[in-house]
Protein backbone atom coordinates (compact mmCIF):
# COMPACT_ATOMS: atom_id res chain seq x y z
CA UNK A 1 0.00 0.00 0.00
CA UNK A 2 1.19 3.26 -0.89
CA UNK A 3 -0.07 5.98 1.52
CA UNK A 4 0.31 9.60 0.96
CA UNK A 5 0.48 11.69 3.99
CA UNK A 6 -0.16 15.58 4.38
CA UNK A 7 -0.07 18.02 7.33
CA UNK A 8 -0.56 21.65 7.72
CA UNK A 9 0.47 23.76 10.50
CA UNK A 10 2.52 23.53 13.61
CA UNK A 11 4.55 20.86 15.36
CA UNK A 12 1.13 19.99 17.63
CA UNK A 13 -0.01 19.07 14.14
CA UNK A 14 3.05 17.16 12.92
CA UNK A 15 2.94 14.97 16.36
CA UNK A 16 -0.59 14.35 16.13
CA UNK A 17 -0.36 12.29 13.32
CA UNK A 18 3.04 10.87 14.04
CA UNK A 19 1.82 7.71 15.38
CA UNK A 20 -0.82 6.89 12.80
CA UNK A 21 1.77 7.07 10.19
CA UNK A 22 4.21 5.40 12.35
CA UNK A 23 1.75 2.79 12.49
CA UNK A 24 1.24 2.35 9.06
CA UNK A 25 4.90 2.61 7.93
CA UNK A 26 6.08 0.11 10.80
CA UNK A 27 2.96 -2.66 8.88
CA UNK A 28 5.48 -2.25 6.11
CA UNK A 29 3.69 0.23 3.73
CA UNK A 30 4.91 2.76 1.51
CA UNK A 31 4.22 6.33 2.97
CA UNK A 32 4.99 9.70 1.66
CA UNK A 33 4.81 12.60 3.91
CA UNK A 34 4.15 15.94 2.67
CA UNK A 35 4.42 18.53 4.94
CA UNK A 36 6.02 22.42 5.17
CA UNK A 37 10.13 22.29 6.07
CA UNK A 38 10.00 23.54 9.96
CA UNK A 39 8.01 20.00 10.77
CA UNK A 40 10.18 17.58 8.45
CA UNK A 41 12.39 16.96 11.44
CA UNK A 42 9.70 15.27 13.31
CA UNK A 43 9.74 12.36 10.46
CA UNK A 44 12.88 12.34 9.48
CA UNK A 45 14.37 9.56 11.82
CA UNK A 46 10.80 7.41 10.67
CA UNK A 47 10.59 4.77 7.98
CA UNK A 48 8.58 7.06 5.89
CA UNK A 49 9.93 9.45 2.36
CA UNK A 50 9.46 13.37 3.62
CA UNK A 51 8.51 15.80 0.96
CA UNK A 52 8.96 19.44 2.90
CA UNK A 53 7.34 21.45 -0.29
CA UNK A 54 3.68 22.72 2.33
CA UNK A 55 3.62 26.19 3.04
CA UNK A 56 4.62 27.35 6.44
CA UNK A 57 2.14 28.13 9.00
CA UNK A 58 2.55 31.81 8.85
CA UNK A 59 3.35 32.06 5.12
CA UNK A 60 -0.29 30.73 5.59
CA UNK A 61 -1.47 33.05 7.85
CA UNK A 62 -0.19 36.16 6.12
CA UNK A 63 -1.38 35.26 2.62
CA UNK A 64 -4.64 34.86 4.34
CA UNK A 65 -4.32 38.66 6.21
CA UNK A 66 -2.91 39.77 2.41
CA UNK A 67 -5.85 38.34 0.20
CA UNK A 68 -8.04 40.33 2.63
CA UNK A 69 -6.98 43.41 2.94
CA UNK A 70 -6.57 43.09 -1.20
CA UNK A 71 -9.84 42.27 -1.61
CA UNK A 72 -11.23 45.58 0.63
CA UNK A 73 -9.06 47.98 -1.30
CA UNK A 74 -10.30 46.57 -4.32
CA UNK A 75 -14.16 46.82 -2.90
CA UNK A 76 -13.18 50.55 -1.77
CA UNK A 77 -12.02 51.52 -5.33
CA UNK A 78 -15.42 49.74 -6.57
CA UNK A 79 -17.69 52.08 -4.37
CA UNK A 80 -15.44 54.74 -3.89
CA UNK A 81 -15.75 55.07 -0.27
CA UNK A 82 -12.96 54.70 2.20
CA UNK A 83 -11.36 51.23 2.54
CA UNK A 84 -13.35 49.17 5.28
CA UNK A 85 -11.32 47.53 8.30
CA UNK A 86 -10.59 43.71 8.48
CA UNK A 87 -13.94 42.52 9.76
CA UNK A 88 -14.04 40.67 13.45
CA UNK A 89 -14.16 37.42 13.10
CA UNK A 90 -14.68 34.87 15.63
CA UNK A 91 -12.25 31.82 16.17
CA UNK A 92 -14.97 29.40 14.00
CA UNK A 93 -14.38 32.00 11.20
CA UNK A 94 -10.41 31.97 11.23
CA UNK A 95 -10.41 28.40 11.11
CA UNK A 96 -13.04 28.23 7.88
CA UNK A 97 -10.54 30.53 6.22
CA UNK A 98 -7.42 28.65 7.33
CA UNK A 99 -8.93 25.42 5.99
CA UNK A 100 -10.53 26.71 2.83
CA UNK A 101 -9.23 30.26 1.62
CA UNK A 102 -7.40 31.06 -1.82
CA UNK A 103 -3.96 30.13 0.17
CA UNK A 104 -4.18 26.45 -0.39
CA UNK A 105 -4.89 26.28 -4.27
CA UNK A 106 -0.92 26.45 -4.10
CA UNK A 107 -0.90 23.42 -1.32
CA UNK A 108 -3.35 21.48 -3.77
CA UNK A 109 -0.73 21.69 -6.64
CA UNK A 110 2.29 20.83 -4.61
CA UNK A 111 0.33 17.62 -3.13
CA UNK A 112 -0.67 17.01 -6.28
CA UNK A 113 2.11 16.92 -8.29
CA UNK A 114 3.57 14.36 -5.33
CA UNK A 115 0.72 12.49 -6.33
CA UNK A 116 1.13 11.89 -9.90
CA UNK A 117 4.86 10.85 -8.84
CA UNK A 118 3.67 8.82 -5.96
CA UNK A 119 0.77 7.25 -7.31
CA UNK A 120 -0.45 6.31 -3.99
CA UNK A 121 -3.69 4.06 -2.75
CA UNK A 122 -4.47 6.31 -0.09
CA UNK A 123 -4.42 9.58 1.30
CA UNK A 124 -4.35 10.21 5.13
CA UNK A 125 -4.44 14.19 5.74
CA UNK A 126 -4.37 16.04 8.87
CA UNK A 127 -7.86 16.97 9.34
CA UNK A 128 -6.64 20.72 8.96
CA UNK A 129 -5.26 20.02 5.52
CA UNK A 130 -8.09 20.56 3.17
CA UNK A 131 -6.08 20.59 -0.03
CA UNK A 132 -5.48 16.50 -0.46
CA UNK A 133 -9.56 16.15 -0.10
CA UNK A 134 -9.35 17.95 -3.71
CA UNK A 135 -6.45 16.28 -5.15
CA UNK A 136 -8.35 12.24 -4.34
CA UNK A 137 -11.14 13.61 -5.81
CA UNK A 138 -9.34 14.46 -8.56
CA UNK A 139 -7.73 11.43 -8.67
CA UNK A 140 -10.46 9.47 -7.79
CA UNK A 141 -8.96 8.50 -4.56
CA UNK A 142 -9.96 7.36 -1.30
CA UNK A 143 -9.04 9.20 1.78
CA UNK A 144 -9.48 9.95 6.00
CA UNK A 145 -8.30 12.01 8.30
CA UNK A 146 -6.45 11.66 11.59
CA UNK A 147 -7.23 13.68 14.46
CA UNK A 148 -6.47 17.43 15.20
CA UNK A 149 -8.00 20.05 17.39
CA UNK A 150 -8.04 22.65 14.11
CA UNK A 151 -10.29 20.59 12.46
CA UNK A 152 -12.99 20.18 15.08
CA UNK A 153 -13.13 23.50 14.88
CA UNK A 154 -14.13 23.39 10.72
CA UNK A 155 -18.23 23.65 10.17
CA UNK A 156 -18.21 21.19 6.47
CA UNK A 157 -21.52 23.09 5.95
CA UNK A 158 -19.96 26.38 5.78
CA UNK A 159 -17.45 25.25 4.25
CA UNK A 160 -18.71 23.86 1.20
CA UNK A 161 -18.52 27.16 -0.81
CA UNK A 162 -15.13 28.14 -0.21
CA UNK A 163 -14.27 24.63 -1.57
CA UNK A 164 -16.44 25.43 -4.32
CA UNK A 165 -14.63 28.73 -5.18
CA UNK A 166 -11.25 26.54 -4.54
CA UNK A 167 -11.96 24.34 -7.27
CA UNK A 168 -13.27 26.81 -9.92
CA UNK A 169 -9.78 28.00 -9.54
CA UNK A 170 -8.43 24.80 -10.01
CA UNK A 171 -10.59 23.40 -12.63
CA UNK A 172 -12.50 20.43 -11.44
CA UNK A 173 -16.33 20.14 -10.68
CA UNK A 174 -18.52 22.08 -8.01
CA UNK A 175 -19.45 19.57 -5.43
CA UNK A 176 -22.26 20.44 -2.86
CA UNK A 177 -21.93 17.51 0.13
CA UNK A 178 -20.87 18.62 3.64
CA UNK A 179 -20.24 15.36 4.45
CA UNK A 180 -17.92 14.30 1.78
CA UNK A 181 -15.40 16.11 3.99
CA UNK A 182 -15.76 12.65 5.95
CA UNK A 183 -16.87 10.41 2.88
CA UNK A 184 -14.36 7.60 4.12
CA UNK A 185 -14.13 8.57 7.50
CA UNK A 186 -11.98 10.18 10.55
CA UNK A 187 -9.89 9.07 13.13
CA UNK A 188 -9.31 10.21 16.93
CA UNK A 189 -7.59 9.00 20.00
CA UNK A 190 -9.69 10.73 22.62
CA UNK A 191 -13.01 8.71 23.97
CA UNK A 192 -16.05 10.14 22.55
CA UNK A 193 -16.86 11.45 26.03
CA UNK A 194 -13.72 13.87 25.81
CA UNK A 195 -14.31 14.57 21.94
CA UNK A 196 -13.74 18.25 21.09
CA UNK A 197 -15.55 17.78 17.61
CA UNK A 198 -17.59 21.43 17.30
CA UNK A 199 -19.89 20.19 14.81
CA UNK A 200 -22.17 17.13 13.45
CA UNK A 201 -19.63 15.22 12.35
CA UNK A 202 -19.05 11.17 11.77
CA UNK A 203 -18.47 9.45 14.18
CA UNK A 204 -14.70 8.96 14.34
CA UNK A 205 -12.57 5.50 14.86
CA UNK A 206 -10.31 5.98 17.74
CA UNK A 207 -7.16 4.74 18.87
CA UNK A 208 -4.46 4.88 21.48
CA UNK A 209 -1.84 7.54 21.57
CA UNK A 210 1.50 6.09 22.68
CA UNK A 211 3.12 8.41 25.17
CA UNK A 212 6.49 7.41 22.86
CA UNK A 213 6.30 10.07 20.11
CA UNK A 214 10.28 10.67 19.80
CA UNK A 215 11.42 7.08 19.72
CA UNK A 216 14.63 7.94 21.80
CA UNK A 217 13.10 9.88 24.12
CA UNK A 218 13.87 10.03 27.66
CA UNK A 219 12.99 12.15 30.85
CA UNK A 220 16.59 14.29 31.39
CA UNK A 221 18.52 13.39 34.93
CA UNK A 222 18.01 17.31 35.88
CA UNK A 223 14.24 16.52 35.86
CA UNK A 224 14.62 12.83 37.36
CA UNK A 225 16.45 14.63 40.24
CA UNK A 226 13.85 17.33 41.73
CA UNK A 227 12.95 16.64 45.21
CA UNK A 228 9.14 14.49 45.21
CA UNK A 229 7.78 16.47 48.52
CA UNK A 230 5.87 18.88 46.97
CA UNK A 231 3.72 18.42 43.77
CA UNK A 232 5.70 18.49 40.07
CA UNK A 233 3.87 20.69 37.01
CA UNK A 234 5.04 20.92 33.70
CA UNK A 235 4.78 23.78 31.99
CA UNK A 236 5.06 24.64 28.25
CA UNK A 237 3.16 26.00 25.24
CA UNK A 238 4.41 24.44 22.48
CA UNK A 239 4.99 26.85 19.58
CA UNK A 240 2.92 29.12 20.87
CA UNK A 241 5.50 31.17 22.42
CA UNK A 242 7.60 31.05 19.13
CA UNK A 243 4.82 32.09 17.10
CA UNK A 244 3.85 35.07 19.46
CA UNK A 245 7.96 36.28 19.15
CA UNK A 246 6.97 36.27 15.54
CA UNK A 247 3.67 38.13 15.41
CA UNK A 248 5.53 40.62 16.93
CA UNK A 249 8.32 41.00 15.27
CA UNK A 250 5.86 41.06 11.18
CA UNK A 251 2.64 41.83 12.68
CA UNK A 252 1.16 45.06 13.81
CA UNK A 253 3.57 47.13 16.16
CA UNK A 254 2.78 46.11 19.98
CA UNK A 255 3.47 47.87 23.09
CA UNK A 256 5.26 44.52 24.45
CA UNK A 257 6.72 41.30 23.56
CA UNK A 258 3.56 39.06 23.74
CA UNK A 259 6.01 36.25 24.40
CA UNK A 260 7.87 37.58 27.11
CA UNK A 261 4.85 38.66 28.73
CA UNK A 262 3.33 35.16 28.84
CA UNK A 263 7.08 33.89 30.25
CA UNK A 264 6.92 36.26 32.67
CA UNK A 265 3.45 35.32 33.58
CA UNK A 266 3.76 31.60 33.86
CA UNK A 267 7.69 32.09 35.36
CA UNK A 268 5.93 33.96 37.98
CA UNK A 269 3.02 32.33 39.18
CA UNK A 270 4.91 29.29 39.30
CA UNK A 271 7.81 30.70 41.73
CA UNK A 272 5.26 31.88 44.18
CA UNK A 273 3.59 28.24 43.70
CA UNK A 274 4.70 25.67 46.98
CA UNK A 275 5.51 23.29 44.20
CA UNK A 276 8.77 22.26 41.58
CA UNK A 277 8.03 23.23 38.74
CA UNK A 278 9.58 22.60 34.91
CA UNK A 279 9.17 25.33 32.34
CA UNK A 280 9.85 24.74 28.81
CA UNK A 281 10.71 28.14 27.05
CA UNK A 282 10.62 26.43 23.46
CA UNK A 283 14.21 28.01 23.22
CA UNK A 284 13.11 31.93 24.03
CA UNK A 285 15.14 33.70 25.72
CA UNK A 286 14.52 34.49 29.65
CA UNK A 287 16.51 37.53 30.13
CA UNK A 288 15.20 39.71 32.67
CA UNK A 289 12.49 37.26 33.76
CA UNK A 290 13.14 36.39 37.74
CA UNK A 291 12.79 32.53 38.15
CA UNK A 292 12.24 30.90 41.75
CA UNK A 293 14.87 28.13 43.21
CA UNK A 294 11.55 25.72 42.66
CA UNK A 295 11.34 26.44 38.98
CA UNK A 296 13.66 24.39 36.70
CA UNK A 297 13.77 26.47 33.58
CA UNK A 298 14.91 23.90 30.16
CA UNK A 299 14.51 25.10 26.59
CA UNK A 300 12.18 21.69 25.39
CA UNK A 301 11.44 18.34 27.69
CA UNK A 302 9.95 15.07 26.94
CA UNK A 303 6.47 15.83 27.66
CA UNK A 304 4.57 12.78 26.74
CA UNK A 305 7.01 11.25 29.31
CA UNK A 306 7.11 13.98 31.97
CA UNK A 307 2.97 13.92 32.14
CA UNK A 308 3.24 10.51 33.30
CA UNK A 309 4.60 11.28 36.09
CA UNK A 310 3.43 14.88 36.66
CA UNK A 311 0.82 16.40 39.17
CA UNK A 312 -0.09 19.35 36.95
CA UNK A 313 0.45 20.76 33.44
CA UNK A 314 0.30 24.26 32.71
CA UNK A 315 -0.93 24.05 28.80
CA UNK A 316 -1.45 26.47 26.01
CA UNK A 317 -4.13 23.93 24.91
CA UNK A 318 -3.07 22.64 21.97
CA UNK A 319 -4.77 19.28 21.36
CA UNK A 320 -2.03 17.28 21.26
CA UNK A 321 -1.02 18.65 24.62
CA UNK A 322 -4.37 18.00 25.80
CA UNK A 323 -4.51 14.52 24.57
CA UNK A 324 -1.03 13.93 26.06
CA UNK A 325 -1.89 15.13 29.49
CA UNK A 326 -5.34 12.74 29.39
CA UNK A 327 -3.17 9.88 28.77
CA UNK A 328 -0.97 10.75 31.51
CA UNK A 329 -3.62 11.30 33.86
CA UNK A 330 -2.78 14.80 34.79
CA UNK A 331 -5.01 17.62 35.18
CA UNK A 332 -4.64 21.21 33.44
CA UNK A 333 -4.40 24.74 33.92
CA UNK A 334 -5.02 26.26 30.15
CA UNK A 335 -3.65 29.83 29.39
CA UNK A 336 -5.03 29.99 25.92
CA UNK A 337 -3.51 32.41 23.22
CA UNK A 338 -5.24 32.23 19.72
CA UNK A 339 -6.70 29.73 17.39
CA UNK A 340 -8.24 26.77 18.39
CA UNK A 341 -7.02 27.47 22.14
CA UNK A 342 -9.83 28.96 23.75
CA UNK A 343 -12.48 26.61 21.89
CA UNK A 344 -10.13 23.87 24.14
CA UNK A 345 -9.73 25.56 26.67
CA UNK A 346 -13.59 26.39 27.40
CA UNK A 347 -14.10 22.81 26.56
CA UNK A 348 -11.82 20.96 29.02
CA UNK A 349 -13.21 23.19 31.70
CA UNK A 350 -16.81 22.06 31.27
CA UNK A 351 -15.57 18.68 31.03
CA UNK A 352 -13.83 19.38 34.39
CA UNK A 353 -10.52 18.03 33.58
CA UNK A 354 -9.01 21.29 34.67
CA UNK A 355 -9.52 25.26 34.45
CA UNK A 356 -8.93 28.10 32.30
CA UNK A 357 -5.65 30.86 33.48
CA UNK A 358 -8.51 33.69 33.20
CA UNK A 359 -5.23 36.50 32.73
CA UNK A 360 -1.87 36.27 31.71
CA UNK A 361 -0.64 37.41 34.84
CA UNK A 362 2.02 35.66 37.30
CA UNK A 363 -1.16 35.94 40.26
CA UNK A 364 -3.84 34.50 37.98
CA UNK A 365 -1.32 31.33 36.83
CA UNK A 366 -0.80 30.84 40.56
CA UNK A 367 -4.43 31.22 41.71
CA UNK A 368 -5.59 29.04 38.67
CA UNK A 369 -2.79 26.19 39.32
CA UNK A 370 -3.46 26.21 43.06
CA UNK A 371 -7.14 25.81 42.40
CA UNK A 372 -6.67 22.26 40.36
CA UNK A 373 -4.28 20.71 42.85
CA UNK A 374 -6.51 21.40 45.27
CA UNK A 375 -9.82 20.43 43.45
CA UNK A 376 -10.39 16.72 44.17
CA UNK A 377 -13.64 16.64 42.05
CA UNK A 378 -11.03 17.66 38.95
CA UNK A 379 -8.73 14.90 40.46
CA UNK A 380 -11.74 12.23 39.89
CA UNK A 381 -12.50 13.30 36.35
CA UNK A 382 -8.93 13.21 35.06
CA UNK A 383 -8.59 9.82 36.57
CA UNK A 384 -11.82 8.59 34.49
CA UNK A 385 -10.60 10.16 31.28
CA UNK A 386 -7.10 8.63 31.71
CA UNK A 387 -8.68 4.58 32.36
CA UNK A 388 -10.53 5.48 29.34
CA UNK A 389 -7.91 6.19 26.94
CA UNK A 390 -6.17 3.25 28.00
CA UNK A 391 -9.17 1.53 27.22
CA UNK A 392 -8.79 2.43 23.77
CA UNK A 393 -7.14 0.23 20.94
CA UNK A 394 -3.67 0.56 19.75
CA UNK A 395 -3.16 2.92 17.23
CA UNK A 396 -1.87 -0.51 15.21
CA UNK A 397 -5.63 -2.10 15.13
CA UNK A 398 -6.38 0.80 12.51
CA UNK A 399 -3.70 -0.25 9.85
CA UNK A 400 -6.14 -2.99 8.71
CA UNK A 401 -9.05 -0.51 8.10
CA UNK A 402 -6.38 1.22 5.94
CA UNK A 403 -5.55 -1.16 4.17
CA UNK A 404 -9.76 -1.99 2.82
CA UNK A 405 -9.55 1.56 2.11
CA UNK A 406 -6.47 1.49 -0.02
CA UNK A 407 -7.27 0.98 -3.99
CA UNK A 408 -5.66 -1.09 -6.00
């Protein structure tokens, strides 16, 4: 079977899928992985080709802000009144345009021009890559998803005519079924109690996400040797705090670092916090940002590992950060930033597997991290989500329902 692969986005993406195409690559299959160059180090010690031709994340992002501030000059010139300001759009909205706007007519002809050369049975896409649903209907392919928080987030009624428009560019026919979004199916590897799928969707196989992402991964001896008399959290927001350095830097002028302020939030409230505490910084710097003797400050860690053993994680909430900290039976403080964040955020709090950071202040991450250590009712919850995970099948049961899939 020859499986072609694609994934949009950040590394929260990348690692989401990683052990469904691990999976299906260790059965002995053919995969192809196309994906943009920042997340081709996350495959490239698999058993799986890497094609790094995707656009970057904030390539995406600004094409997206450029298209629309285009199309409002050109409406101004039309009517002759003054151009109009970028309309408020709500989180749902951002992720309809991410998924479907004029940006990924170029990601459809990259993926399919690995196609033609691949010639594969299959196409698995992260459910926030849109573009390889066009490219096996062109080819008159099958294809699923795997599971990402982005794509909950996507309405497939509402998105149906920016598809539409998507393919008039390309060429190929109008097509008018939400639901062929799903034609062949999704997978997830959260129990349908914890799913975080925003709309009527179908219902998704799941599986079991190994806490092994990075195959040599191991907890570092620093971490290993913190005292165990007070409770451990792990702290870290993924990209997020990356991604915030760069809004900054390209993005409308700002009064303050974004990132910095969110270190110095977090590195705050956690040094007043009767705890030890590790704080990734995702390799930012920490200059001028007083740390306590109780925080252990390390520029990445092996998360999937260090929730296992954990008493709290202080999350971004990113799915895959979610999903990890389920599995490892910790609960969560969230201090949401943008995207698909708050959606999660609100989300895991009604499902009382932790609580939202309401500010990004040091007081408010202390407060809100004091709050779930001491809350035994969240305790309770995250126990019950984590024996249900387990419950779940290996991610290696779903290579078989691949492989009916696959076409000749």
């Amino acid at each position: 079977m020859r499986v072609l692969s694609s994934i949009t986005g950040s590394q929260g993406h990348a690692r989401d899928m990683l052990p469904l195409i691990r999976a299906i690559a260790d059965a002995g299959h053919d995969v192809l992985v196309a994906l943009p160059p920042s997340l081709a180090h996350i495959y490239e010690v698999e058993r799986v080709r890497v094609a790094a031709v995707l656009p970057e994340m904030h390539d995406s992002i600004m094409a997206v802000v450029k298209e629309g501030t285009e199309k409002r000059i050109r409406e101004a010139a039309e009517t002759g009144l003054p151009v109009a300001p970028p309309p408020e759009l709500t989180a749902f909205d951002e992720m309809l345009v991410m998924a479907g706007g004029p940006h990924i007519t170029p990601t459809y002809h990259a993926i399919m021009a690995l196609a033609l050369d691949f010639k594969p049975n299959l196409i698995v896409r992260d459910s926030a890559e849109i573009a390889a649903t066009l490219v096996a209907e062109q080819l008159g392919l099958r294809y699923i998803c795997g599971p990402s928080g982005a794509g909950d987030m996507v309405d497939p009624v509402r998105l149906v005519d920016l598809l539409n428009e998507r393919r008039a560019e390309i060429g190929i026919p109008a097509a008018h079924d939400p639901a062929a979004l799903y034609r062949y199916g999704r997978f997830d590897s959260v129990p349908e109690r914890y799913g975080f799928a925003a709309f009527d969707v179908p219902y998704a196989i799941r599986y079991r996400q190994s806490p092994i992402v990075a195959r040599d991964e191991v907890l570092s001896r620093e971490i290993t040797d913190l005292p165990t008399d007070k409770p451990l959290v792990a702290a870290a927001m993924g990209t997020v705090l990356v991604q915030l350095r760069e809004f900054f830097q390209f993005g409308p002028p700002q009064a303050e670092d974004p990132s910095k302020v969110l270190l110095q939030a977090i590195a705050g409230g956690l040094s007043s916090l009767d705890c030890y505490a590790v704080l990734a910084t995702g390799g930012l710097s920490m200059e001028g940002i007083e740390v306590g003797d109780n925080v252990l400050v390390v520029e990445r860690m092996a998360q999937p590992l260090l929730l296992q053993c954990a008493d709290l994680f202080l999350t971004h909430g990113g799915y895959n950060s979610i999903r990890e900290s389920m599995f490892g039976g910790t609960p969560m403080a969230v201090l949401p930033q943008f995207g698909d964040q708050p959606f999660h955020a609100d989300l895991l709090q009604k499902m009382n597997l932790g609580r939202v950071v309401p500010e990004t202040t040091a007081q408010s991450v202390h407060d809100t991290c004091r709050t779930v250590l001491d809350d035994p009712a969240i305790t309770q919850e995250v126990r019950r989500a984590h024996r249900e995970m387990l419950a779940l099948p290996s991610v290696d049961t779903v290579v078989p329902h691949l492989e009916s899939l696959a076409l000749p």
